[in-house]
Short mmCIF file of C-alpha atoms in Angstrom, two decimals:
data_model
loop_
_atom_site.label_atom_id
_atom_site.label_comp_id
_atom_site.label_asym_id
_atom_site.label_seq_id
_atom_site.Cartn_x
_atom_site.Cartn_y
_atom_site.Cartn_z
CA VAL S 126 -114.30 -1.64 110.72
CA PHE S 127 -115.43 0.02 107.48
CA LEU S 128 -114.88 -1.43 103.99
CA ALA S 129 -115.16 1.45 101.53
CA ILE S 130 -116.48 0.81 98.03
CA GLY S 131 -115.88 3.51 95.42
CA ASP S 132 -115.43 6.38 97.89
CA ASN S 133 -115.01 6.81 101.62
CA ASP S 134 -118.71 7.31 102.50
CA THR S 135 -120.09 4.23 100.68
CA GLY S 136 -119.41 0.69 101.82
CA ILE S 137 -119.91 -1.97 104.49
CA ALA S 138 -119.35 -1.37 108.20
CA GLN S 139 -119.00 -3.85 111.03
CA ASP S 140 -120.88 -2.53 114.04
CA GLY S 141 -120.12 -5.11 116.72
CA ASP S 142 -120.03 -8.88 116.81
CA GLY S 143 -122.57 -10.46 114.44
CA GLN S 144 -123.71 -7.17 112.96
CA PHE S 145 -122.86 -5.17 109.85
CA GLU S 146 -124.32 -2.22 107.99
CA ILE S 147 -124.54 -1.01 104.39
CA TRP S 148 -123.86 2.70 103.83
CA ALA S 149 -124.19 4.98 100.78
CA ASN S 150 -123.34 8.69 100.64
CA ASN S 151 -122.83 8.69 104.40
CA GLN S 152 -126.35 7.29 105.03
CA GLU S 153 -127.12 3.91 106.58
CA ILE S 154 -129.15 1.86 104.09
CA ALA S 155 -129.60 -1.44 105.96
CA ASN S 156 -128.53 -3.14 109.15
CA PHE S 157 -127.90 -6.90 109.28
CA SER S 158 -127.54 -8.90 112.49
CA THR S 159 -128.22 -12.35 113.84
CA ALA S 160 -131.49 -10.97 115.23
CA ALA S 161 -132.98 -9.31 112.13
CA ILE S 162 -132.52 -7.51 108.82
CA ASP S 163 -133.44 -3.87 109.36
CA PRO S 164 -133.76 -1.79 106.16
CA LYS S 165 -133.40 1.94 106.77
CA LYS S 166 -134.84 3.00 103.42
CA SER S 167 -137.91 2.04 101.38
CA ILE S 168 -137.66 -1.08 99.22
CA LEU S 169 -138.76 -0.16 95.69
CA PRO S 170 -138.80 -3.33 93.57
CA SER S 171 -139.35 -3.37 89.81
CA GLY S 172 -140.73 -6.89 90.14
CA ALA S 173 -141.98 -9.21 92.85
CA ILE S 174 -140.29 -9.82 96.18
CA ASN S 175 -140.68 -13.36 97.51
CA ILE S 176 -140.33 -13.95 101.24
CA GLY S 177 -140.10 -17.56 102.35
CA SER S 178 -140.74 -20.55 100.12
CA ASP S 179 -143.65 -22.76 99.13
CA SER S 180 -143.03 -24.93 102.18
CA THR S 181 -142.02 -22.20 104.64
CA ARG S 182 -144.11 -19.06 104.42
CA ILE S 183 -143.52 -15.78 106.23
CA SER S 184 -145.43 -15.94 109.52
CA HIS S 185 -145.11 -12.46 111.05
CA ILE S 186 -144.61 -8.87 109.94
CA TYR S 187 -143.64 -6.52 112.75
CA SER S 188 -144.38 -2.98 111.60
CA THR S 189 -146.53 -0.05 112.63
CA ASN S 190 -147.61 0.56 109.02
CA ILE S 191 -147.41 -1.44 105.80
CA THR S 192 -147.82 0.67 102.65
CA LEU S 193 -149.20 -0.83 99.43
CA GLU S 194 -149.49 0.98 96.12
CA SER S 195 -152.80 -0.58 95.14
CA LYS S 196 -153.47 -4.30 95.54
CA LEU S 197 -152.80 -7.20 97.87
CA ILE S 198 -153.00 -10.19 95.49
CA HIS S 199 -153.35 -13.88 96.26
CA GLN S 200 -150.27 -15.69 94.92
CA GLY S 201 -151.04 -17.81 91.86
CA ASP S 202 -154.59 -16.42 91.73
CA THR S 203 -154.18 -12.93 90.34
CA ASP S 204 -157.90 -12.21 89.92
CA THR S 205 -158.50 -12.55 93.68
CA PHE S 206 -157.27 -9.53 95.64
CA LEU S 207 -157.81 -6.69 98.07
CA GLU S 208 -157.56 -3.30 96.35
CA PHE S 209 -157.07 0.18 97.76
CA ASP S 210 -158.31 3.20 95.81
CA THR S 211 -158.69 6.79 96.99
CA ASN S 212 -160.54 6.46 100.31
CA THR S 213 -162.08 3.17 99.11
CA ILE S 214 -161.39 -0.52 99.74
CA SER S 215 -162.72 -3.31 97.52
CA PHE S 216 -162.51 -7.12 97.54
CA ASP S 217 -162.45 -9.14 94.31
CA THR S 218 -162.72 -12.90 93.77
CA ALA S 219 -162.53 -14.73 90.44
CA GLY S 220 -162.13 -11.40 88.61
CA SER S 221 -165.29 -9.69 89.92
CA GLU S 222 -165.76 -7.21 92.71
CA ARG S 223 -167.75 -8.72 95.59
CA LEU S 224 -167.55 -6.11 98.37
CA ARG S 225 -166.73 -2.40 98.60
CA ILE S 226 -166.26 -0.01 101.53
CA THR S 227 -166.71 3.60 100.45
CA SER S 228 -165.16 6.79 101.80
CA ASP S 229 -168.29 7.56 103.86
CA GLY S 230 -168.29 4.14 105.54
CA ARG S 231 -170.99 2.47 103.46
CA ILE S 232 -170.60 -1.20 102.55
CA GLY S 233 -171.76 -2.57 99.21
CA ILE S 234 -172.02 -6.32 98.59
CA HIS S 235 -172.35 -6.99 94.85
CA GLN S 236 -172.99 -3.25 94.70
CA THR S 237 -170.19 -0.89 93.56
CA SER S 238 -172.15 2.27 94.41
CA PRO S 239 -173.82 1.75 97.80
CA ALA S 240 -176.85 4.02 98.16
CA ALA S 241 -177.90 5.89 101.31
CA ALA S 242 -177.51 2.91 103.65
CA SER S 243 -174.79 1.53 105.89
CA LEU S 244 -175.13 -1.83 104.11
CA HIS S 245 -176.36 -2.16 100.51
CA ILE S 246 -176.74 -5.68 99.10
CA GLY S 247 -176.95 -5.95 95.32
CA ASN S 248 -178.17 -8.84 93.19
CA SER S 249 -175.61 -11.63 92.85
CA VAL S 250 -177.55 -13.94 90.50
CA ALA S 251 -174.87 -13.57 87.80
CA SER S 252 -172.33 -15.37 90.00
CA THR S 253 -174.52 -17.37 92.39
CA SER S 254 -177.60 -18.18 90.23
CA SER S 255 -179.70 -17.05 93.20
CA ASN S 256 -181.89 -14.02 93.80
CA ILE S 257 -181.43 -14.33 97.58
CA ALA S 258 -179.83 -11.19 99.01
CA LEU S 259 -179.73 -12.23 102.68
CA GLN S 260 -180.30 -15.64 104.28
CA VAL S 261 -180.54 -16.78 107.90
CA GLY S 262 -180.88 -20.51 108.54
CA THR S 263 -180.84 -23.49 106.18
CA ILE S 264 -183.26 -23.77 103.27
CA SER S 265 -182.87 -27.55 102.96
CA SER S 266 -184.01 -27.90 106.60
CA ASN S 267 -187.05 -25.69 105.90
CA ARG S 268 -186.02 -23.35 108.71
CA TYR S 269 -184.90 -20.04 107.26
CA LEU S 270 -185.49 -16.37 106.56
CA THR S 271 -184.57 -14.85 103.21
CA ILE S 272 -184.76 -11.38 101.68
CA ASN S 273 -185.01 -11.78 97.93
CA HIS S 274 -184.40 -9.74 94.80
CA PHE S 275 -186.77 -9.86 91.84
CA ASN S 276 -185.81 -11.84 88.73
CA ASN S 277 -182.12 -10.87 88.36
CA GLN S 278 -182.85 -7.22 89.19
CA GLN S 279 -181.65 -4.93 91.97
CA ASN S 280 -185.27 -4.52 93.18
CA VAL S 281 -186.25 -6.14 96.46
CA TYR S 282 -189.06 -8.67 95.95
CA ASN S 283 -190.11 -10.31 99.19
CA LEU S 284 -189.21 -11.53 102.64
CA LYS S 285 -189.79 -15.22 103.21
CA MET S 286 -189.80 -17.11 106.52
CA ARG S 287 -190.15 -20.83 107.12
CA VAL S 288 -190.16 -22.90 110.31
CA ASN S 289 -190.64 -26.64 110.71
CA ASP S 290 -191.62 -27.29 114.32
CA ASN S 291 -194.52 -29.07 116.01
CA MET S 292 -195.91 -26.06 117.88
CA LEU S 293 -197.52 -22.64 117.37
CA ILE S 294 -194.57 -20.43 116.37
CA PRO S 295 -194.52 -16.64 116.98
CA MET S 296 -192.92 -15.99 113.59
CA ILE S 297 -193.42 -12.23 113.92
CA ASP S 298 -193.17 -10.81 117.44
CA LEU S 299 -193.77 -7.05 117.59
CA GLY S 300 -193.83 -5.04 120.78
CA ASN S 301 -193.72 -1.60 122.32
CA PRO S 302 -193.12 -1.79 126.09
CA TYR S 303 -194.07 1.88 126.58
CA GLY S 304 -197.14 1.53 128.80
CA SER S 305 -198.97 4.86 128.51
CA THR S 306 -202.56 5.05 127.32
CA GLY S 307 -202.92 5.62 123.57
CA HIS S 308 -199.53 4.13 122.73
CA GLY S 309 -198.81 0.68 121.32
CA THR S 310 -197.68 -1.09 118.18
CA GLN S 311 -198.84 -1.01 114.58
CA ILE S 312 -198.26 -2.60 111.21
CA LYS S 313 -198.51 0.13 108.60
CA PHE S 314 -199.38 -0.34 104.91
CA SER S 315 -198.32 2.23 102.28
CA GLY S 316 -199.61 2.73 98.75
CA TYR S 317 -199.43 5.37 96.05
CA ASN S 318 -196.72 7.99 96.59
CA ASP S 319 -195.72 6.10 99.75
CA SER S 320 -198.82 7.40 101.55
CA GLU S 321 -200.42 5.41 104.35
CA VAL S 322 -203.41 3.40 103.10
CA GLY S 323 -204.05 1.19 106.11
CA ALA S 324 -202.80 -0.15 109.42
CA ILE S 325 -203.37 -2.77 112.09
CA GLN S 326 -202.88 -1.23 115.51
CA VAL S 327 -202.65 -2.56 119.07
CA ILE S 328 -203.48 0.36 121.38
CA ASN S 329 -203.16 0.66 125.16
CA THR S 330 -206.49 1.76 126.73
CA ALA S 331 -205.07 1.95 130.26
CA THR S 332 -201.66 2.68 131.75
CA ASN S 333 -199.23 -0.19 132.30
CA SER S 334 -201.68 -3.00 131.53
CA SER S 335 -201.21 -6.07 129.35
CA THR S 336 -204.97 -6.76 129.16
CA ALA S 337 -206.46 -3.29 128.62
CA VAL S 338 -205.53 -3.30 124.95
CA ASP S 339 -207.65 -2.81 121.79
CA MET S 340 -206.90 -3.91 118.23
CA ALA S 341 -207.91 -1.40 115.55
CA PHE S 342 -208.03 -1.76 111.77
CA ARG S 343 -207.57 1.29 109.53
CA ILE S 344 -208.20 1.27 105.78
CA GLY S 345 -208.70 3.83 103.03
CA GLY S 346 -206.05 6.09 104.51
CA THR S 347 -205.85 6.65 108.27
CA SER S 348 -209.54 6.18 109.10
CA GLU S 349 -210.38 3.51 111.65
CA ARG S 350 -213.03 1.10 110.35
CA LEU S 351 -213.10 -1.69 112.91
CA ARG S 352 -212.00 -2.20 116.52
CA ILE S 353 -211.87 -5.25 118.77
CA THR S 354 -211.72 -4.24 122.42
CA GLY S 355 -209.76 -6.01 125.13
CA GLY S 356 -213.11 -7.08 126.54
CA GLY S 357 -214.15 -8.83 123.33
CA LEU S 358 -216.51 -6.27 121.81
CA VAL S 359 -216.41 -5.68 118.04
CA LEU S 360 -216.94 -2.06 117.04
CA ILE S 361 -217.56 -1.13 113.39
CA GLY S 362 -217.26 2.45 112.26
CA THR S 363 -216.59 3.71 115.80
CA ASP S 364 -213.87 3.45 118.41
CA SER S 365 -216.19 3.49 121.45
CA ASN S 366 -219.30 1.61 122.59
#
């Protein structure tokens, strides 16, 4: 059954029990049935489209792709949204951008132009009143690690660790399990022009041994000044006895 409106290729068609279609210029525009409403063309609203009510929200969207022009906005809170730009996604809350994913996969938190890093954390003191960039643990419990910015600037300032336990805590545990002679682990110190100015080294003096290990101290560049051998000798100005 087809009910024509205006001309013979525009109207409403019944396509079986409990189902009808809307046609225009011999093209199906939408299909209505007891199972679903199936639009055949894009919906281009000039204003908002509300689905559901305040008490009954939409619960599922079954679609391979959902296309948005720009923003996905929280209802009643228009300054909190997810925004799509050319090859970029950003997240805003309370009118300020908080996170950005760039076209090359970098993530900026409080940083709209992430530098050469997968994750770039900017200073958030303007919104949080805190220079802490990254925190693990709870400060009030005095068990935490923080990486901090300097005085409302983007510059990193320090790394701070606190524990509160009745024992000797290995707060920094460095290791290199490669067991060949001459290899090991070091803490390197850099100075002017990012050049090495010193180091503390733990050096294997035999293969695959956890006791044949020396500790060497370098200062004034890469020159070794002091060594403590695995046997307890202290060598100054030389690396052998």
